[in-house]
Coordinates of C-alpha atoms in Angstrom, one line a residue:
M184 CA -0.1 0.0 0.3
P185 CA 3.0 2.8 1.0
Q186 CA 4.5 1.6 -2.7
V187 CA 1.1 2.4 -4.4
D188 CA 1.2 6.0 -2.1
L189 CA 4.1 6.4 -3.3
F190 CA 4.1 5.7 -6.8
T191 CA 1.0 8.2 -6.8
A192 CA 2.4 10.9 -5.1
A193 CA 5.4 10.5 -7.5
A194 CA 3.5 10.7 -10.5
I195 CA 1.4 13.6 -9.5
V196 CA 4.5 15.5 -8.9
A197 CA 6.2 14.5 -12.4
V198 CA 2.3 15.5 -13.8
V199 CA 2.8 19.1 -12.0
V200 CA 6.5 19.8 -13.6
L201 CA 5.6 18.8 -16.9
L202 CA 2.9 21.3 -16.7
Y203 CA 5.0 23.7 -15.0
H204 CA 7.5 23.3 -18.0
Y205 CA 5.4 23.5 -20.6
V206 CA 3.7 26.9 -19.2
A207 CA 7.0 28.0 -18.6
K208 CA 8.0 27.7 -22.3
K209 CA 4.8 29.2 -23.5
Y210 CA 6.0 32.5 -21.3
E211 CA 9.1 32.7 -23.1
Y212 CA 7.6 33.5 -26.4
F213 CA 8.8 37.2 -26.0
L214 CA 11.7 36.8 -24.7
T215 CA 13.1 36.2 -28.4
K216 CA 11.6 39.2 -29.7
P217 CA 12.5 43.0 -28.6
V218 CA 9.2 43.4 -27.6
P219 CA 8.6 44.2 -24.0
C220 CA 6.2 42.6 -22.3
V221 CA 3.8 42.5 -19.0
K222 CA 5.2 39.8 -16.6
P223 CA 2.5 37.3 -16.8
T224 CA 0.8 35.0 -13.7
F225 CA 0.9 31.5 -13.8
L226 CA -1.6 29.7 -16.0
L227 CA -3.6 32.8 -16.0
G228 CA -1.3 35.2 -18.1
S229 CA -2.3 38.5 -18.6
S230 CA -5.7 37.8 -18.3
G231 CA -6.5 37.4 -14.3
P232 CA -8.1 40.5 -13.9
T233 CA -10.6 40.6 -15.9
M234 CA -11.1 37.2 -15.7
F235 CA -12.4 37.4 -12.1
R236 CA -13.9 40.8 -12.3
K237 CA -10.8 42.8 -10.5
A238 CA -11.0 45.4 -13.3
D239 CA -12.7 46.6 -16.7
V240 CA -11.9 45.9 -19.8
V241 CA -10.9 49.5 -19.9
S242 CA -8.7 49.9 -17.4
H243 CA -7.0 46.4 -18.4
F244 CA -6.0 46.9 -21.1
K245 CA -5.0 50.7 -20.4
K246 CA -2.7 49.9 -17.9
I247 CA -1.1 47.3 -20.2
Y248 CA -0.7 49.9 -22.7
D249 CA 0.5 52.4 -20.6
A250 CA 3.4 49.6 -19.4
F251 CA 5.7 50.6 -21.6
P252 CA 5.0 54.7 -23.1
D253 CA 8.0 54.1 -25.4
A254 CA 7.1 51.1 -27.5
S255 CA 5.7 50.8 -30.6
V256 CA 4.1 47.5 -29.4
A257 CA 3.6 45.6 -26.0
G258 CA 3.3 41.6 -25.5
F259 CA 0.7 40.0 -23.1
Y260 CA -0.3 36.6 -22.6
D261 CA -4.4 35.8 -23.0
L262 CA -4.1 32.9 -20.8
L263 CA -0.8 30.7 -22.9
T264 CA -1.3 32.8 -25.7
P265 CA 1.1 35.7 -26.7
M266 CA -0.3 39.0 -28.3
F267 CA 0.8 41.8 -29.9
L268 CA -0.7 45.5 -28.6
L269 CA -0.3 48.1 -31.2
R270 CA 1.0 51.0 -29.7
D271 CA 2.1 53.4 -32.6
P272 CA -0.9 55.0 -35.0
E273 CA 1.8 54.5 -37.8
M274 CA 1.5 50.9 -37.5
I275 CA -1.9 50.4 -36.7
K276 CA -2.2 52.3 -39.9
K277 CA 0.1 50.1 -41.8
I278 CA -0.9 46.9 -40.3
G279 CA -4.6 47.6 -40.6
V280 CA -4.5 49.1 -44.3
K281 CA -1.0 48.7 -46.3
D282 CA -0.4 45.5 -45.4
F283 CA -3.9 44.4 -44.9
D284 CA -3.4 41.0 -46.9
F285 CA -1.2 39.9 -43.5
F286 CA -4.1 40.6 -41.1
M287 CA -7.3 40.2 -42.8
D288 CA -8.7 38.0 -40.6
H289 CA -10.3 38.2 -36.8
S290 CA -9.3 35.2 -34.8
P291 CA -10.7 32.0 -35.6
L292 CA -14.0 30.7 -33.9
S293 CA -12.5 27.2 -34.0
P294 CA -9.2 25.2 -34.9
D295 CA -10.7 24.2 -38.4
Q296 CA -10.9 27.6 -39.6
V297 CA -7.3 28.3 -39.6
S298 CA -6.4 25.5 -42.2
D299 CA -9.4 26.7 -44.4
G300 CA -10.5 29.8 -44.1
E301 CA -13.4 29.6 -46.3
K302 CA -15.1 27.2 -43.7
S303 CA -17.4 28.8 -41.1
Y304 CA -17.7 27.0 -38.3
D305 CA -21.1 25.3 -39.0
P306 CA -22.8 26.3 -42.2
D307 CA -26.3 26.2 -40.3
T308 CA -25.3 28.5 -37.9
L309 CA -26.1 32.6 -38.0
F310 CA -22.9 33.9 -35.8
A311 CA -20.2 31.7 -38.0
N312 CA -21.5 33.5 -40.7
S313 CA -21.5 36.7 -40.2
L314 CA -19.7 39.2 -41.7
F315 CA -17.8 39.5 -38.6
A316 CA -16.5 35.8 -38.3
L317 CA -16.3 35.0 -41.9
R318 CA -12.9 34.9 -43.0
G319 CA -10.0 34.5 -46.6
Q320 CA -12.1 34.8 -49.6
K321 CA -15.6 34.2 -48.5
W322 CA -14.9 37.7 -46.0
R323 CA -14.5 40.0 -49.2
D324 CA -17.1 38.8 -51.0
M325 CA -19.7 38.9 -48.2
R326 CA -18.4 42.4 -47.9
S327 CA -18.5 43.1 -51.9
T328 CA -21.9 41.5 -51.3
L329 CA -23.3 44.2 -48.5
S330 CA -21.4 47.2 -49.1
P331 CA -23.8 48.7 -51.6
A332 CA -26.4 48.7 -49.1
F333 CA -24.6 51.1 -46.8
T334 CA -24.1 54.2 -49.4
G335 CA -25.4 57.1 -48.9
S336 CA -27.9 57.0 -51.2
K337 CA -29.4 54.1 -49.2
M338 CA -28.9 55.7 -45.8
R339 CA -31.7 58.5 -47.8
H340 CA -34.3 55.9 -47.9
M341 CA -33.8 54.1 -44.8
F342 CA -33.7 57.8 -42.4
E343 CA -37.7 58.2 -42.7
L344 CA -37.9 54.8 -40.9
V345 CA -34.8 55.9 -38.7
D346 CA -37.1 58.9 -38.1
E347 CA -40.1 57.3 -37.3
C348 CA -38.3 55.9 -34.4
G349 CA -36.9 59.1 -32.7
K350 CA -40.5 60.3 -33.4
S351 CA -42.2 57.6 -31.5
L352 CA -39.5 58.0 -28.8
I353 CA -40.6 61.7 -28.0
E354 CA -44.2 60.8 -28.3
F355 CA -43.9 58.4 -25.2
F356 CA -41.4 60.6 -23.2
K357 CA -44.4 63.5 -23.7
A358 CA -47.4 60.8 -22.6
E359 CA -45.1 60.2 -19.7
A360 CA -44.3 63.8 -18.8
A361 CA -48.3 64.7 -19.1
A362 CA -49.2 61.6 -16.9
G363 CA -47.4 63.4 -14.2
R364 CA -44.9 60.1 -13.6
P365 CA -41.1 60.4 -12.7
M366 CA -39.1 61.9 -15.3
E367 CA -35.9 59.6 -14.3
Y368 CA -34.5 56.7 -17.0
E369 CA -31.6 54.9 -17.6
M370 CA -30.2 55.5 -20.8
K371 CA -28.4 52.5 -21.6
E372 CA -32.1 50.4 -20.9
V373 CA -33.6 53.2 -23.2
F374 CA -31.8 53.3 -26.2
S375 CA -31.4 49.2 -26.5
K376 CA -34.9 49.6 -26.3
V377 CA -35.0 52.3 -29.4
G378 CA -32.1 50.2 -30.9
N379 CA -34.1 47.2 -31.1
D380 CA -36.5 48.9 -32.7
V381 CA -34.6 50.6 -35.6
I382 CA -33.2 47.2 -36.1
G383 CA -36.7 45.8 -35.8
T384 CA -37.8 48.1 -38.9
V385 CA -34.6 48.6 -40.8
A386 CA -33.3 45.2 -40.9
F387 CA -35.7 43.0 -40.4
G388 CA -39.1 44.7 -41.6
I389 CA -41.1 44.4 -38.6
K390 CA -42.5 47.8 -36.5
V391 CA -41.8 47.0 -32.5
D392 CA -42.6 49.2 -29.9
S393 CA -40.3 48.5 -27.3
L394 CA -40.8 51.1 -24.8
R395 CA -44.5 51.0 -24.6
D396 CA -44.3 47.4 -24.9
P397 CA -41.3 45.9 -23.6
E398 CA -42.2 42.4 -22.9
N399 CA -43.0 42.4 -27.2
E400 CA -41.3 39.0 -28.5
F401 CA -39.0 40.7 -30.2
Y402 CA -37.4 42.2 -27.5
M403 CA -36.8 39.5 -25.7
K404 CA -36.0 37.1 -27.7
G405 CA -33.5 39.7 -29.2
K406 CA -31.7 40.0 -25.5
K407 CA -31.7 36.2 -24.8
M408 CA -30.0 35.8 -28.0
L409 CA -27.4 38.3 -26.8
N410 CA -26.7 37.8 -23.1
F411 CA -23.3 37.2 -24.0
Q412 CA -22.8 37.3 -20.3
S413 CA -24.8 34.1 -19.5
L414 CA -22.7 30.6 -18.2
A415 CA -24.9 28.7 -21.0
T416 CA -22.8 31.3 -23.7
F417 CA -19.9 30.9 -22.0
A418 CA -20.0 27.1 -21.5
R419 CA -20.9 27.0 -25.9
F420 CA -18.0 29.4 -26.6
L421 CA -15.6 27.4 -25.1
L422 CA -16.8 23.8 -26.8
I423 CA -16.8 25.4 -29.9
R424 CA -13.5 26.7 -29.7
F425 CA -12.3 23.1 -27.9
A426 CA -14.7 20.5 -29.2
P427 CA -15.7 21.9 -32.6
R428 CA -17.0 18.7 -33.8
L429 CA -18.8 18.0 -31.0
M430 CA -20.5 21.4 -31.5
R431 CA -21.2 20.9 -35.0
W432 CA -22.6 17.4 -34.6
L433 CA -24.8 18.7 -31.9
K434 CA -25.5 21.9 -34.5
S435 CA -24.8 24.1 -31.8
D436 CA -24.4 27.8 -32.5
I437 CA -22.9 30.6 -29.7
L438 CA -26.1 31.7 -29.7
D439 CA -29.1 30.8 -27.9
G440 CA -30.7 28.2 -30.3
D441 CA -34.0 29.1 -30.1
S442 CA -34.0 32.7 -30.3
A443 CA -31.5 32.2 -33.6
S444 CA -34.7 30.3 -35.3
Y445 CA -37.3 32.9 -34.2
F446 CA -35.2 35.5 -35.9
K447 CA -34.6 32.9 -39.0
R448 CA -38.3 32.4 -39.4
M449 CA -39.0 35.6 -39.1
I450 CA -37.2 36.6 -42.0
V451 CA -38.1 33.8 -44.1
D452 CA -41.8 34.4 -43.6
N453 CA -41.1 37.9 -44.2
M454 CA -39.1 37.6 -47.3
K455 CA -42.0 34.9 -48.7
Q456 CA -44.7 37.4 -47.9
R457 CA -42.9 40.0 -50.2
E458 CA -42.1 37.9 -52.8
V459 CA -46.1 37.0 -52.8
H460 CA -47.8 40.5 -52.4
G461 CA -44.8 42.5 -54.4
I462 CA -44.1 44.2 -51.2
L463 CA -41.3 46.7 -51.4
R464 CA -39.6 48.6 -48.8
N465 CA -36.4 50.1 -48.3
D466 CA -34.8 48.2 -45.3
M467 CA -32.4 45.2 -45.3
I468 CA -35.0 42.5 -46.1
Q469 CA -35.1 44.0 -48.9
M470 CA -31.2 44.5 -49.6
L471 CA -31.3 40.4 -49.0
M472 CA -33.9 39.7 -51.9
D473 CA -32.3 41.9 -53.9
V474 CA -28.3 40.1 -53.3
R475 CA -30.4 36.8 -54.2
K476 CA -31.9 38.6 -57.7
G477 CA -28.5 39.4 -58.3
T478 CA -29.5 43.4 -58.7
L479 CA -28.1 45.1 -55.6
K480 CA -24.3 46.9 -57.6
H481 CA -22.3 49.3 -56.7
Q482 CA -23.3 52.4 -57.7
K483 CA -21.0 55.5 -57.3
D484 CA -22.8 58.5 -55.0
E485 CA -20.7 61.8 -55.2
K486 CA -22.6 62.9 -52.1
D487 CA -21.1 59.7 -50.1
T488 CA -18.1 61.3 -48.3
K489 CA -19.4 65.1 -48.4
D490 CA -22.2 64.1 -46.4
A491 CA -20.8 61.9 -44.3
G492 CA -19.7 62.6 -40.6
F493 CA -16.0 62.6 -39.7
A494 CA -16.2 59.4 -37.7
T495 CA -17.7 57.5 -41.2
V496 CA -15.6 55.3 -42.7
E497 CA -14.4 55.0 -46.5
E498 CA -15.3 51.8 -48.2
S499 CA -12.2 50.0 -49.6
Q500 CA -11.6 48.4 -53.0
V501 CA -12.4 45.2 -51.4
G502 CA -15.7 46.3 -50.8
K503 CA -16.0 47.7 -53.8
S504 CA -15.0 44.3 -56.1
S505 CA -17.3 42.1 -58.0
H506 CA -17.8 38.1 -57.3
S507 CA -19.9 35.1 -58.2
R508 CA -21.1 33.6 -55.1
V509 CA -24.4 32.4 -54.7
W510 CA -25.1 33.1 -51.5
T511 CA -27.3 30.2 -49.2
E512 CA -30.4 31.5 -47.1
T513 CA -28.6 31.1 -43.8
E514 CA -25.5 33.2 -44.9
L515 CA -27.5 35.8 -45.7
I516 CA -29.9 36.1 -42.8
A517 CA -26.7 35.9 -40.5
Q518 CA -25.7 39.6 -41.6
C519 CA -29.2 40.8 -40.3
F520 CA -28.4 39.0 -36.7
L521 CA -25.0 40.7 -36.9
F522 CA -26.9 44.4 -37.5
F523 CA -29.5 43.3 -34.6
L524 CA -25.9 42.9 -32.5
A525 CA -24.7 46.2 -33.7
G526 CA -27.7 48.1 -33.2
F527 CA -29.0 46.6 -30.3
D528 CA -25.2 47.2 -28.2
T529 CA -23.0 49.2 -30.1
V530 CA -25.2 52.3 -31.1
S531 CA -27.2 52.2 -27.9
T532 CA -23.6 52.1 -25.8
C533 CA -22.7 55.4 -28.0
M534 CA -25.9 57.6 -27.6
T535 CA -25.8 56.3 -23.8
F536 CA -22.0 58.1 -23.0
L537 CA -23.6 61.1 -25.3
M538 CA -26.5 61.5 -22.6
Y539 CA -24.1 61.2 -20.1
E540 CA -21.6 63.8 -21.6
L541 CA -24.1 66.3 -22.6
M542 CA -25.6 65.8 -18.8
V543 CA -22.4 66.8 -17.4
N544 CA -21.7 69.5 -19.7
P545 CA -24.9 71.6 -19.9
D546 CA -22.6 74.5 -22.2
I547 CA -22.2 72.0 -24.5
Q548 CA -26.1 70.5 -24.4
K549 CA -27.2 74.2 -24.8
R550 CA -25.1 75.1 -27.9
L551 CA -26.2 71.8 -29.4
H552 CA -29.6 72.4 -28.4
E553 CA -29.4 75.9 -29.8
E554 CA -28.1 74.3 -33.2
I555 CA -31.2 71.9 -33.2
L556 CA -33.6 74.8 -33.1
E557 CA -31.2 76.8 -35.3
T558 CA -31.9 73.9 -38.2
D559 CA -35.8 73.1 -37.1
K560 CA -36.2 76.6 -38.2
S561 CA -34.7 76.4 -41.4
L562 CA -36.9 73.5 -42.4
N563 CA -40.0 75.8 -42.1
G564 CA -42.4 73.8 -41.1
K565 CA -41.0 70.5 -43.0
A566 CA -40.2 67.1 -41.8
L567 CA -36.3 66.7 -41.0
N568 CA -34.3 64.7 -43.6
Y569 CA -30.9 63.0 -43.7
E570 CA -29.1 65.7 -45.7
V571 CA -30.2 68.4 -43.5
L572 CA -29.2 66.0 -40.3
Q573 CA -25.4 65.7 -41.8
Q574 CA -25.3 69.5 -42.4
M575 CA -25.3 70.4 -38.6
E576 CA -21.7 70.8 -37.9
Y577 CA -21.6 70.8 -34.0
M578 CA -23.8 67.8 -33.7
D579 CA -21.2 66.1 -35.6
M580 CA -18.3 67.5 -33.5
V581 CA -20.4 66.2 -30.5
V582 CA -20.9 62.8 -31.9
S583 CA -17.2 62.6 -33.2
E584 CA -15.9 63.3 -29.8
T585 CA -18.5 61.0 -27.9
L586 CA -16.7 58.2 -29.9
R587 CA -12.9 59.2 -29.1
K588 CA -13.9 59.7 -25.6
W589 CA -16.0 56.0 -25.6
P590 CA -15.4 53.8 -28.7
P591 CA -18.2 50.8 -27.9
G592 CA -15.7 48.9 -29.8
V593 CA -12.7 49.3 -27.5
I594 CA -10.1 47.1 -28.7
S595 CA -10.4 44.8 -31.9
D596 CA -8.0 41.8 -33.5
R597 CA -6.3 40.6 -35.9
Y598 CA -5.2 37.3 -37.2
C599 CA -1.9 36.9 -38.6
N600 CA -2.6 34.8 -41.5
K601 CA 1.2 34.6 -43.2
N602 CA 4.7 35.3 -41.7
Y603 CA 4.9 39.3 -41.3
L604 CA 8.3 41.4 -40.9
Y605 CA 7.0 44.2 -38.3
D606 CA 9.4 46.9 -38.8
D607 CA 8.0 50.8 -37.1
G608 CA 11.3 52.5 -39.1
R609 CA 12.4 53.5 -34.6
G610 CA 14.5 50.0 -34.6
T611 CA 12.1 47.7 -33.6
R612 CA 12.1 45.0 -36.3
F613 CA 11.4 41.6 -35.5
L614 CA 8.8 38.5 -37.0
I615 CA 5.3 38.3 -36.2
E616 CA 4.5 34.3 -37.2
K617 CA 1.4 32.9 -38.7
G618 CA -1.4 32.2 -36.1
Q619 CA 0.0 35.3 -33.8
V620 CA -2.4 37.4 -33.0
V621 CA -2.2 41.5 -32.8
M622 CA -4.8 43.8 -31.0
I623 CA -5.6 47.3 -31.7
P624 CA -6.8 49.4 -28.7
A625 CA -9.2 52.1 -29.7
Y626 CA -10.1 53.1 -26.5
C627 CA -6.3 53.8 -25.2
V628 CA -4.9 55.1 -28.1
H629 CA -8.1 57.8 -28.2
H630 CA -7.1 58.4 -24.2
D631 CA -3.3 58.9 -24.9
P632 CA -2.4 62.6 -24.4
R633 CA 0.3 62.3 -27.4
N634 CA -2.7 61.8 -29.5
Y635 CA -5.2 64.4 -28.1
S636 CA -4.3 66.8 -25.3
D637 CA -6.2 66.0 -22.1
P638 CA -7.7 63.3 -23.5
D639 CA -10.5 62.6 -20.6
R640 CA -11.9 65.9 -21.1
F641 CA -15.0 66.5 -23.6
D642 CA -14.4 68.4 -26.2
P643 CA -16.4 68.7 -29.8
E644 CA -13.7 71.4 -30.5
R645 CA -11.3 68.8 -31.3
F646 CA -13.3 68.5 -34.4
N647 CA -14.4 71.5 -35.6
E648 CA -13.2 72.1 -38.9
A649 CA -10.3 74.0 -38.4
N650 CA -8.9 71.0 -36.2
R651 CA -10.0 67.9 -38.0
A652 CA -7.2 68.4 -40.5
Q653 CA -4.6 67.8 -38.3
I654 CA -6.6 64.0 -36.7
N655 CA -4.1 61.5 -37.9
T656 CA -6.3 58.6 -39.2
G657 CA -4.1 56.1 -37.1
I658 CA -5.2 57.8 -33.8
Y659 CA -9.1 58.4 -34.5
I660 CA -10.4 54.7 -34.6
P661 CA -13.9 54.4 -33.3
F662 CA -15.1 52.1 -36.3
G663 CA -11.8 50.1 -36.6
V664 CA -9.2 50.4 -39.1
G665 CA -8.7 49.3 -43.1
P666 CA -10.5 47.2 -45.1
R667 CA -12.2 45.1 -41.9
N668 CA -13.6 48.4 -40.2
C669 CA -17.4 49.0 -39.3
I670 CA -19.3 48.1 -42.6
G671 CA -22.9 50.2 -41.3
S672 CA -20.7 53.2 -39.8
R673 CA -23.6 55.5 -42.3
L674 CA -26.5 54.0 -40.6
A675 CA -25.1 53.8 -37.1
L676 CA -24.1 57.7 -37.2
M677 CA -27.5 58.4 -38.9
E678 CA -29.3 56.4 -35.8
V679 CA -27.5 58.3 -33.4
K680 CA -27.6 61.9 -34.6
C681 CA -31.5 61.4 -35.3
M682 CA -32.4 60.7 -32.1
V683 CA -30.3 63.0 -30.4
Y684 CA -32.1 65.7 -32.6
H685 CA -35.5 64.8 -31.6
L686 CA -34.8 64.0 -27.7
L687 CA -32.6 67.6 -27.0
K688 CA -35.2 69.6 -29.1
H689 CA -37.5 68.6 -26.5
F690 CA -36.5 67.7 -23.4
E691 CA -33.5 69.1 -21.7
V692 CA -31.3 66.2 -19.7
V693 CA -30.3 66.9 -16.4
P694 CA -28.7 64.4 -13.2
T695 CA -31.0 62.9 -10.8
E696 CA -29.2 61.3 -7.2
K697 CA -29.0 58.0 -9.4
T698 CA -26.5 59.3 -11.1
Q699 CA -22.9 58.1 -11.1
I700 CA -20.5 60.8 -11.1
P701 CA -17.9 60.3 -12.9
V702 CA -19.1 57.3 -14.8
R703 CA -17.4 53.8 -14.6
I704 CA -17.1 50.9 -16.2
A705 CA -18.4 47.5 -15.2
R706 CA -16.4 44.5 -14.4
D707 CA -19.1 42.2 -15.4
S708 CA -18.8 42.9 -19.0
F709 CA -16.2 42.5 -21.6
A710 CA -18.0 45.5 -23.3
L711 CA -18.2 49.8 -22.8
H712 CA -20.7 49.3 -20.1
P713 CA -21.3 51.8 -17.5
E714 CA -21.3 49.7 -13.9
K715 CA -24.3 51.5 -12.3
G716 CA -25.8 52.3 -15.8
V717 CA -26.5 56.0 -17.2
W718 CA -29.6 57.7 -15.1
V719 CA -31.0 61.3 -16.3
E720 CA -33.9 63.2 -15.7
L721 CA -35.6 64.8 -18.9
K722 CA -36.8 68.3 -18.4
L723 CA -39.6 68.8 -20.6
R724 CA -38.6 72.5 -22.4
N725 CA -40.9 74.9 -22.8
S726 CA -42.9 75.0 -26.5
K727 CA -41.2 78.0 -27.3
D728 CA -37.5 76.7 -26.7
S729 CA -38.3 73.8 -28.7

């Protein structure tokens, strides 16, 4: 018996020693490169603070970014995986634009995709077939397929649908005020519902009213589908990452299956109804139908650049190319899911922090309100339209500064698909091997005092006409950088500006006892979510002031 115990103890010691040496070997990666690295914690690498909710995602990456102020790139470990954190705006542009072919993709969902960029995790799942997750030539073809739907001309056609949601928002608040109800609201919740309604009408071709009917099926299914903080979602993600064949056999996606099936059925049924009854509507469903028919093509629109806001990203030649690929129904429907995700979370996040900044900077709120009144007067009783909204200079400055200070995409990744020689032209030169990942920290870049003076101050004047020309494209990346930037920047900006226009025209935004000032970022989320929400009071303006 003692011999058995001794053998067991020796085996355990051997396993521990082998594990230690295996992990220690993993943590030697940056020792062979001229890249400063954050000292890793055993097994956890640099991920411990966020995994155990000791730090929010913003402060976590800011700490790594600030640790090496003189470096163009820094190293850290995501558990055992080495990662490169880009710090130099010129290298961000070089990797994101000039050398895009080396860094075309995001990290793969499963190891299978590394050997075959054409392969989705599963042909029947939504997330894996979305534009965000697609890789290689398949991503290029989908990007060029969808990009004609996001031009300025398409936005003009969609504006009426978005504007209706803005008007409905104001009618709801006015009715609440008339009924004598407390006008205290948490803005993230409000704008998540508004964003849900906008995507409902723009992407899914249905009309929902989540403020008056917060239990509606479309909103509840969406919340369930996009609950990435749930244990079930986290478990599905790990299994897709480490047991992809099992998950394919189970036909399981990162998304909740019941909710995903609901949205699939909705889109398919909507398409069938339109085909039967000859219904035409300026929304994403119509775009998908046009794609299927092969009638959605790029058209040169000289107004696209002229009338776009400063934050708008321009489509690259990748998006303007042509192809002959025929898409499956699931591949097309998956793109509607991606629009839902963006509208439900990222756009609502931008509007939430914009309201916070207007609330704590009443002078800026006052000036923006004055521009809104001037714009409304210039309409001479006519309805607001896309062109007029885009001509509002101070509105664009405020939105641009919000996206600088609070970029919803805190950090993004790029997967190195072939060996790349990193050379910053200042002495740092080394090889990034195929399979490694570089991270582009938008929040950190936007808050670097070398890029913006007093970066924590909210100052729309950074984006006035005189200052815009001085802003390096490598230091302003709220929608990403290069051909893999956000395809829906025009739609997002149109929605944000439209909602702010209507809200500020009729209401003043002031703090309440519940308002957290300064706002802090939640530790239990990997996104830019306010710790205690953003609570505001909406004070109805006098009719002469609105």
